[in-house]
Coordinates of C-alpha atoms in Angstrom, one line a residue:
X281 CA -27.4 -19.5 64.2
X282 CA -24.2 -17.5 64.7
X283 CA -22.7 -19.2 61.6
X284 CA -25.8 -18.1 59.5
X285 CA -25.4 -14.5 60.7
X286 CA -21.7 -14.6 59.9
X287 CA -22.4 -15.7 56.3
X288 CA -25.1 -13.1 55.8
X289 CA -22.8 -10.4 57.0
X290 CA -20.1 -11.5 54.6
X291 CA -22.5 -11.6 51.7
X292 CA -23.7 -8.1 52.5
X293 CA -20.2 -6.8 52.6
X294 CA -19.3 -8.5 49.3
X295 CA -22.5 -7.1 47.8
X296 CA -21.8 -3.6 49.0
X297 CA -18.3 -3.8 47.5
X298 CA -19.6 -4.4 43.9
X299 CA -19.3 -1.5 41.4
X300 CA -22.0 0.0 39.1
X301 CA -20.3 -1.7 36.2
X302 CA -20.3 -5.1 38.0
X303 CA -24.0 -4.8 38.9
X304 CA -25.1 -3.8 35.4
X305 CA -22.8 -6.3 33.5
X306 CA -25.8 -8.6 33.0
X307 CA -27.7 -6.2 30.9
X308 CA -27.5 -6.0 27.1
X309 CA -27.4 -2.2 27.1
X310 CA -26.9 0.4 29.8
X311 CA -27.7 4.1 29.3
X312 CA -26.1 7.1 31.0
X313 CA -27.1 8.1 34.5
X314 CA -29.4 11.1 34.7
X315 CA -31.5 12.0 37.8
X316 CA -29.8 9.0 39.5
X317 CA -31.5 6.7 37.0
X318 CA -30.0 4.8 34.0
X319 CA -32.0 2.9 31.4
X320 CA -31.1 -0.8 31.0
X321 CA -32.1 -3.4 28.5
X322 CA -32.7 -6.9 29.8
X323 CA -33.1 -9.7 27.2
X324 CA -35.1 -12.8 28.4
X325 CA -35.8 -15.6 26.0
X326 CA -35.1 -13.4 23.0
X327 CA -37.5 -10.6 24.2
X328 CA -35.9 -7.3 25.2
X329 CA -37.5 -5.1 27.8
X330 CA -36.2 -1.9 29.3
X331 CA -36.2 -0.7 32.9
X332 CA -34.1 1.5 35.1
X333 CA -31.3 1.1 37.7
X334 CA -30.1 3.7 40.2
X335 CA -26.6 5.2 40.5
X336 CA -25.3 2.1 42.2
X337 CA -26.6 -0.3 39.6
X338 CA -29.6 -1.6 41.6
X339 CA -32.8 -2.2 39.6
X340 CA -35.4 0.3 40.8
X341 CA -38.0 0.2 37.9
X342 CA -38.6 -3.2 36.5
X343 CA -37.8 -4.1 32.9
X344 CA -41.2 -4.0 31.2
X345 CA -41.0 -1.3 28.5
X346 CA -40.5 -1.8 24.8
X347 CA -38.2 1.3 24.8
X348 CA -37.0 3.9 27.3
X349 CA -35.3 7.2 27.2
X350 CA -33.0 9.0 29.7
X351 CA -34.6 11.0 32.5
X352 CA -34.7 14.8 32.1
X353 CA -36.3 17.2 34.6
X354 CA -37.4 14.1 36.7
X355 CA -39.4 12.5 33.8
X356 CA -38.5 9.9 31.2
X357 CA -40.3 8.9 28.0
X358 CA -41.2 5.2 27.9
X359 CA -42.9 3.0 25.2
X360 CA -45.4 0.4 26.2
X361 CA -45.2 -2.9 24.4
X362 CA -48.4 -1.9 22.5
X363 CA -46.3 0.9 20.8
X364 CA -47.5 4.2 22.4
X365 CA -45.3 6.5 24.4
X366 CA -45.9 8.1 27.8
X367 CA -43.9 9.5 30.7
X368 CA -43.0 8.2 34.1
X369 CA -41.3 9.7 37.1
X370 CA -38.2 8.4 38.9
X371 CA -40.3 6.1 41.1
X372 CA -41.8 4.5 38.0
X373 CA -45.2 6.1 38.4
X374 CA -47.1 7.1 35.1
X375 CA -47.3 10.9 34.9
X376 CA -48.5 11.2 31.3
X377 CA -50.5 8.2 30.0
X378 CA -49.2 6.4 26.9
X379 CA -50.8 8.2 23.9
X380 CA -48.1 9.5 21.6
X381 CA -46.3 8.0 18.6
X382 CA -43.2 10.0 19.4
X383 CA -42.3 11.6 22.7
X384 CA -39.3 13.9 23.1
X385 CA -37.2 14.8 26.2
X386 CA -38.3 17.6 28.5
X387 CA -36.5 20.9 28.3
X388 CA -37.5 23.9 30.4
X389 CA -40.6 22.0 31.5
X390 CA -41.9 21.2 28.0
X391 CA -41.5 18.4 25.5
X392 CA -42.3 17.9 21.8
X393 CA -44.7 15.1 21.1
X394 CA -46.3 13.6 18.0
X395 CA -49.7 12.1 17.6
X396 CA -50.1 10.3 14.4
X397 CA -48.3 12.5 11.9
X398 CA -48.9 15.8 13.7
X399 CA -46.7 17.6 16.2
X400 CA -47.5 19.4 19.4
X401 CA -46.1 20.3 22.8
X402 CA -47.0 19.3 26.5
X403 CA -45.8 20.4 29.9
X404 CA -44.6 18.2 32.7
X405 CA -48.2 17.5 33.9
X406 CA -49.2 16.3 30.5
X407 CA -51.2 19.5 29.8
X408 CA -51.3 20.4 26.1
X409 CA -49.3 23.6 25.4
X410 CA -49.5 23.3 21.6
X411 CA -52.1 20.9 20.3
X412 CA -50.9 18.1 17.9
X413 CA -52.2 19.9 14.8
X414 CA -49.1 20.8 12.8
X415 CA -47.1 18.8 10.3
X416 CA -44.0 21.0 10.7
X417 CA -42.9 23.2 13.6
X418 CA -39.8 25.3 13.1
X419 CA -37.1 26.4 15.5
X420 CA -38.0 29.5 17.6
X421 CA -36.3 32.8 16.5
X422 CA -34.9 35.5 18.8
X423 CA -38.5 36.6 19.6
X424 CA -39.6 33.1 20.5
X425 CA -41.8 32.9 17.3
X426 CA -42.0 29.5 15.5
X427 CA -43.3 29.0 11.9
X428 CA -45.8 26.1 11.8
X429 CA -47.4 24.3 8.9
X430 CA -51.0 23.1 9.1
X431 CA -53.0 21.6 6.2
X432 CA -50.5 23.0 3.8
X433 CA -50.6 26.6 5.1
X434 CA -48.0 28.4 7.2
X435 CA -48.6 30.4 10.3
X436 CA -46.6 31.6 13.4
X437 CA -46.9 30.5 17.1
X438 CA -45.2 31.6 20.2
X439 CA -43.5 29.0 22.3
X440 CA -46.4 29.0 24.8
X441 CA -48.7 28.1 21.9
X442 CA -50.3 31.5 21.4
X443 CA -51.2 32.1 17.7
X444 CA -49.3 35.1 16.3
X445 CA -50.2 34.5 12.6
X446 CA -53.0 32.1 11.6
X447 CA -52.1 29.3 9.2
X448 CA -53.3 31.0 6.1
X449 CA -50.3 31.6 3.9
X450 CA -48.4 29.6 1.3
X451 CA -45.1 31.2 2.4
X452 CA -43.9 33.4 5.3
X453 CA -40.5 35.0 4.8
X454 CA -38.0 36.5 7.1
X455 CA -38.5 40.1 8.4
X456 CA -36.9 42.8 6.2
X457 CA -34.8 45.7 7.4
X458 CA -38.0 47.6 8.1
X459 CA -39.6 44.8 10.2
X460 CA -42.1 43.9 7.5
X461 CA -42.6 40.1 7.0
X462 CA -43.3 39.1 3.4
X463 CA -46.2 36.6 2.9
X464 CA -47.7 34.9 -0.1
X465 CA -51.2 33.5 -0.4
X466 CA -52.5 31.9 -3.6
X467 CA -49.8 33.5 -5.7
X468 CA -50.4 37.0 -4.3
X469 CA -48.0 38.9 -2.1
X470 CA -48.4 41.1 0.9
X471 CA -46.8 42.0 4.3
X472 CA -47.2 41.4 7.9
X473 CA -46.2 43.9 10.5
X474 CA -43.6 43.3 13.3
X475 CA -46.5 42.2 15.6
X476 CA -47.7 39.6 13.1
X477 CA -50.8 41.6 12.0
X478 CA -51.5 42.0 8.3
X479 CA -50.5 45.5 7.2
X480 CA -50.7 44.9 3.4
X481 CA -53.1 42.2 2.2
X482 CA -52.0 39.6 -0.3
X483 CA -53.2 41.5 -3.3
X484 CA -50.2 42.1 -5.5
X485 CA -48.7 39.9 -8.3
X486 CA -45.2 41.2 -7.3
X487 CA -43.5 43.4 -4.7
X488 CA -39.9 44.5 -5.3
X489 CA -37.2 44.9 -2.7
X490 CA -37.3 48.2 -0.8
X491 CA -35.0 51.0 -1.8
X492 CA -34.8 54.3 0.0
X493 CA -37.9 53.4 1.9
X494 CA -40.2 52.4 -1.1
X495 CA -41.0 49.3 -3.0
X496 CA -42.7 48.9 -6.3
X497 CA -45.9 46.8 -6.6
X498 CA -47.6 45.2 -9.5
X499 CA -51.1 43.9 -10.0
X500 CA -52.2 41.7 -12.8
X501 CA -48.8 41.2 -14.5
X502 CA -47.4 37.8 -15.6
X503 CA -44.4 36.3 -13.9
X504 CA -43.9 33.5 -16.4
X505 CA -40.1 33.0 -16.9
X506 CA -39.4 36.5 -15.6
X507 CA -37.9 38.1 -12.6
X508 CA -40.3 41.0 -12.8
X509 CA -43.9 40.8 -14.1
X510 CA -44.8 41.8 -17.7
X511 CA -47.9 43.9 -18.1
X512 CA -50.3 44.6 -15.3
X513 CA -50.3 47.9 -13.4
X514 CA -47.6 49.3 -11.2
X515 CA -47.7 51.3 -7.9
X516 CA -45.6 52.1 -4.9
X517 CA -45.7 51.3 -1.1
X518 CA -43.8 52.7 1.8
X519 CA -42.2 50.9 4.7
X520 CA -45.4 51.0 6.7
X521 CA -47.1 48.9 4.0
X522 CA -49.2 51.9 2.9
X523 CA -49.9 52.3 -0.8
X524 CA -48.5 55.8 -1.6
X525 CA -49.2 55.2 -5.3
X526 CA -52.0 52.8 -6.2
X527 CA -51.4 50.4 -9.1
X528 CA -52.4 52.5 -12.1
X529 CA -49.3 52.9 -14.3
X530 CA -48.3 50.7 -17.2
X531 CA -44.7 51.2 -15.9
X532 CA -43.3 52.7 -12.8
X533 CA -39.6 52.8 -12.1
X534 CA -37.8 52.6 -8.7
X535 CA -37.7 56.2 -7.2
X536 CA -34.5 58.1 -7.4
X537 CA -34.2 61.0 -5.0
X538 CA -37.9 61.0 -4.5
X539 CA -39.0 60.9 -8.2
X540 CA -39.9 57.9 -10.3
X541 CA -40.3 57.6 -14.0
X542 CA -43.7 56.4 -15.1
X543 CA -45.5 55.5 -18.3
X544 CA -49.3 55.5 -18.5
X545 CA -49.6 53.2 -21.5
X546 CA -47.4 50.7 -23.4
X547 CA -46.3 53.0 -26.2
X548 CA -46.6 56.3 -24.4
X549 CA -44.0 58.7 -23.2
X550 CA -42.3 58.8 -19.9
X551 CA -42.7 61.4 -17.2
X552 CA -41.9 61.6 -13.5
X553 CA -44.1 61.4 -10.3
X554 CA -43.1 61.9 -6.7
X555 CA -43.6 59.2 -4.1
X556 CA -47.1 60.4 -3.3
X557 CA -48.2 60.1 -6.9
X558 CA -48.1 63.8 -7.8
X559 CA -46.9 64.4 -11.4
X560 CA -43.6 66.4 -11.2
X561 CA -42.7 66.2 -15.0
X562 CA -45.4 65.6 -17.5
X563 CA -44.8 62.6 -20.0
X564 CA -42.7 63.7 -22.9
X565 CA -39.6 61.5 -23.0
X566 CA -38.9 58.3 -24.9
X567 CA -36.3 57.3 -22.3
X568 CA -36.3 58.4 -18.7
X569 CA -33.7 57.2 -16.1
X570 CA -33.6 57.6 -12.3
X571 CA -32.6 60.9 -10.8
X572 CA -29.1 61.1 -9.3
X573 CA -27.4 64.3 -8.1
X574 CA -30.5 66.3 -8.9
X575 CA -30.6 65.4 -12.6
X576 CA -31.9 62.6 -14.8
X577 CA -30.7 61.2 -18.1
X578 CA -33.5 61.5 -20.7
X579 CA -34.1 61.3 -24.4
X580 CA -36.9 62.7 -26.6
X581 CA -36.2 60.3 -29.5
X582 CA -34.1 57.4 -28.0
X583 CA -31.2 58.7 -30.0
X584 CA -29.9 61.9 -28.5
X585 CA -29.6 62.1 -24.7
X586 CA -29.3 65.0 -22.2
X587 CA -29.9 66.0 -18.6
X588 CA -33.0 67.5 -17.0
X589 CA -33.6 68.8 -13.5
X590 CA -36.4 68.0 -11.1
X591 CA -38.7 70.5 -12.8
X592 CA -38.0 69.1 -16.3
X593 CA -35.7 71.9 -17.3
X594 CA -32.9 71.0 -19.7
X595 CA -29.5 71.2 -17.9
X596 CA -27.3 70.0 -20.8
X597 CA -27.4 69.9 -24.6
X598 CA -28.8 66.8 -26.2
X599 CA -25.9 66.0 -28.5
X600 CA -24.9 62.9 -26.6
X601 CA -25.5 59.3 -27.9
X602 CA -25.0 57.9 -24.4
X603 CA -24.7 59.2 -20.9
X604 CA -23.8 56.7 -18.1
X605 CA -24.7 56.7 -14.5
X606 CA -23.5 59.4 -12.1
X607 CA -21.0 58.6 -9.5
X608 CA -19.0 61.2 -7.5
X609 CA -20.9 63.8 -9.5
X610 CA -19.6 62.7 -12.9
X611 CA -20.9 60.5 -15.7
X612 CA -19.3 59.3 -18.9
X613 CA -20.7 60.5 -22.2
X614 CA -20.3 59.4 -25.8
X615 CA -21.0 61.6 -28.8
X616 CA -20.7 58.9 -31.5
X617 CA -21.5 55.2 -30.8
X618 CA -20.2 54.1 -34.1
X619 CA -16.8 55.7 -34.1
X620 CA -15.2 52.7 -32.5
X621 CA -15.5 50.8 -35.8
X622 CA -13.5 53.3 -37.8
X623 CA -9.8 54.2 -37.6
X624 CA -9.1 57.9 -37.5
X625 CA -12.4 58.9 -35.9
X626 CA -12.1 61.9 -33.5
X627 CA -12.3 61.0 -29.8
X628 CA -15.9 61.0 -28.6
X629 CA -15.9 60.1 -24.9
X630 CA -15.5 62.3 -21.9
X631 CA -17.2 63.1 -18.6
X632 CA -20.1 65.5 -17.7
X633 CA -21.1 66.8 -14.3
X634 CA -24.6 67.3 -12.9
X635 CA -24.7 70.9 -14.1
X636 CA -24.2 69.8 -17.7
X637 CA -20.6 70.9 -18.0
X638 CA -18.1 68.7 -19.8
X639 CA -15.6 68.6 -17.0
X640 CA -13.4 66.2 -18.9
X641 CA -13.7 66.9 -22.6
X642 CA -14.2 64.2 -25.3
X643 CA -10.7 62.9 -25.9
X644 CA -11.1 59.1 -25.5
X645 CA -12.5 56.2 -27.5
X646 CA -14.3 54.8 -24.5
X647 CA -15.0 55.9 -20.9
X648 CA -16.4 53.8 -18.1
X649 CA -18.5 54.7 -15.1
X650 CA -16.7 55.4 -11.9
X651 CA -16.4 52.8 -9.2
X652 CA -14.5 52.3 -6.0
X653 CA -11.4 51.4 -8.0
X654 CA -11.5 54.7 -9.9
X655 CA -11.7 58.1 -8.3
X656 CA -11.7 61.6 -9.7
X657 CA -8.9 64.1 -9.2
X658 CA -11.3 67.1 -9.7
X659 CA -8.5 69.6 -9.2
X660 CA -6.4 68.3 -12.2
X661 CA -9.5 67.0 -14.0
X662 CA -8.1 63.5 -14.5
X663 CA -8.5 60.0 -13.3
X664 CA -6.0 58.1 -11.3
X665 CA -5.5 54.7 -9.6
X666 CA -3.6 53.8 -6.5
X667 CA 0.1 54.3 -6.9
X668 CA 1.0 51.1 -5.0
X669 CA 0.1 49.1 -8.1
X670 CA 2.9 50.3 -10.4
X671 CA 4.0 46.7 -11.2
X672 CA 1.1 44.5 -12.1
X673 CA 2.1 41.3 -10.4
X674 CA -1.6 40.5 -10.1
X675 CA -2.8 41.5 -13.6
X676 CA -6.1 43.0 -12.5
X677 CA -8.4 44.9 -14.9
X678 CA -7.0 48.2 -13.4
X679 CA -3.5 47.1 -14.2
X680 CA -4.3 46.3 -17.8
X681 CA -5.9 49.7 -18.2
X682 CA -2.9 51.4 -16.7
X683 CA -0.5 49.5 -18.9
X684 CA -2.3 50.3 -22.1
X685 CA -3.0 53.9 -21.3
X686 CA -6.7 53.2 -21.1
X687 CA -8.8 56.4 -21.5
X688 CA -10.5 55.7 -18.2
X689 CA -7.3 56.0 -16.2
X690 CA -4.3 58.3 -16.2
X691 CA -1.8 56.3 -14.3
X692 CA 0.5 58.2 -12.1
X693 CA 4.3 57.4 -11.8
X694 CA 4.1 54.4 -14.1
X695 CA 7.2 53.0 -15.8
X696 CA 5.7 51.1 -18.8
X697 CA 9.0 49.6 -19.9
X698 CA 9.5 48.1 -16.5
X699 CA 5.9 46.8 -16.6
X700 CA 6.4 45.1 -20.0
X701 CA 9.6 43.5 -18.8
X702 CA 7.9 42.4 -15.6
X703 CA 5.1 40.7 -17.7
X704 CA 7.6 38.8 -19.7
X705 CA 9.7 37.8 -16.7
X706 CA 6.6 36.5 -14.8
X707 CA 4.9 34.8 -17.7
X708 CA 6.3 31.3 -16.8
X709 CA 5.2 31.8 -13.2
X710 CA 1.7 32.8 -14.4
X711 CA 1.4 29.5 -16.3
X712 CA 2.1 27.5 -13.1
X713 CA -0.8 29.1 -11.2
X714 CA -3.9 26.9 -10.9
X715 CA -7.4 27.7 -12.0
X716 CA -6.6 29.9 -15.0
X717 CA -9.2 29.0 -17.6
X718 CA -7.1 29.9 -20.6
X719 CA -4.3 32.3 -21.7
X720 CA -4.4 34.2 -24.9
X721 CA -1.8 36.3 -26.6
X722 CA -2.8 39.7 -28.0
X723 CA -0.7 42.1 -30.0
X724 CA -1.7 45.7 -29.7
X725 CA -0.2 48.8 -31.3
X726 CA -0.5 52.5 -31.1
X727 CA -2.7 54.1 -33.8
X728 CA -0.1 56.6 -34.9
X729 CA 2.9 54.3 -34.6
X730 CA 2.6 50.7 -35.9
X731 CA 6.2 50.0 -34.9
X732 CA 5.5 50.4 -31.3
X733 CA 3.8 47.1 -30.3
X734 CA 3.0 45.7 -27.0
X735 CA 2.8 42.0 -26.3
X736 CA 0.8 41.1 -23.2
X737 CA -1.2 38.3 -21.6
X738 CA -4.9 38.4 -20.8
X739 CA -6.3 36.1 -18.2
X740 CA -9.6 34.8 -19.4
X741 CA -11.5 34.8 -16.1
X742 CA -14.7 36.7 -15.5
X743 CA -13.9 39.1 -18.3
X744 CA -16.2 39.5 -21.3
X745 CA -14.7 39.8 -24.8
X746 CA -15.8 43.4 -25.1
X747 CA -14.0 44.3 -21.9
X748 CA -10.8 42.8 -23.2
X749 CA -11.0 44.6 -26.6
X750 CA -12.1 48.0 -25.4
X751 CA -8.8 49.7 -24.7
X752 CA -8.9 53.2 -26.2
X753 CA -6.5 54.5 -28.8
X754 CA -5.3 51.0 -29.6
X755 CA -6.0 48.7 -32.6
X756 CA -5.9 45.0 -32.3
X757 CA -3.5 44.1 -35.1
X758 CA -3.3 40.4 -34.7
X759 CA -4.3 37.6 -32.3
X760 CA -1.5 35.1 -32.2
X761 CA -2.6 31.9 -30.7
X762 CA -4.2 30.3 -27.6
X763 CA -1.7 28.5 -25.6
X764 CA -2.8 26.4 -22.6
X765 CA -5.7 25.8 -20.4
X766 CA -5.6 25.8 -16.7
X767 CA -7.2 27.7 -13.9
X768 CA -6.4 30.9 -11.6
X769 CA -6.6 31.9 -8.0
X770 CA -9.6 34.2 -7.8
X771 CA -8.0 36.5 -5.3
X772 CA -5.0 37.4 -7.5
X773 CA -5.7 36.8 -11.2
X774 CA -9.3 38.0 -11.7
X775 CA -9.5 40.7 -14.3

């Protein structure tokens, strides 16, 4: 008897000394330990079954499941041999009966489950939080809202299953800057409010982006192969989704400074209305552009252009063939669109202000609208670029304009001889730069002096032909030859 007790004591001590790895070495697979439980796969006569061991490697839940997941929040998803999934606790007791085709892990007390092809959500007691009715459930946003798809229609739920937006829309977009949520139903567009309630029914064929608090709407127009509809009737809405102008115009432009150009019929004249639909300027223009700086560019005959104020009063003469957009209070004008084709024509381009004064008289062959790269020296009445770019190592569009005395820029402190030498010296380096599409030589000459010629290199990258050939007071005498193809770094050689 004493000998038997001795052997039992030795066996117990040896058993206690075995590690987790030693105890679980007989299993085909061993999962990670969570909640002091690890899933293990035991294969017996070619049939695999899953069970669970504790943190020491001892079997605590017998191997009888077709599949098993790790424990989370005290529960683990297990698959019965018949194929359905349920949940058990750490003692192996069934908490949620097998009924799902897919069962996810619990997180914050809830788990995603699938019944057939439809998804839902349950809590740890097996109570349904979101019924299995949805073919798609999106990730929750910062508000805890999830877009869901049911029977081909989209809606919105909260994480607790509360319906925010019923599944009635073909598309639900992201909230815009004003908190409005764009929705589409049967090809018509509308908006939901920030609380998910419909503030603008899906009635319109098209709704533009908001600008200055208003968006254009169209009803009945065709969107075939177009970004904006053709035909139909146009109106206006505000950021609350209210129709400030019902859809009644053949054309309605985006408001500029509170006024929008409109046209009542296809071949009618243009006038202006305010954002409430009140006529500010009666229809009498063949061209009417948005207001900027208190004036708008208009034309009575689509040939001669001028400026009008908000009451329709003429601010400038109508001798101009083109007036560009106003930036920094100035816009380029052109008095003869065809002069560019004839040598010896008088200069025809300058700049006009919002009071109709020609601040910079017509003395150029071309004039561009202002941008961030070009600013106005209103004291001296001339244009300038940053003086740091005296030597065009990076051949930007601004550098080309400066080199060739482009009418759009009066370059300050520029040594043209030094620039030409720099271009020649760096030509071989330019050829070595990757991602240049092609390099073309152009020979340009001064109008009054054909002996003064400039040879330069144009980088053919994101520059249209008209941009390259529009340098004022120059004639393109001869194009020599295309040389090589390659490619250029966008950051340094984009014209």
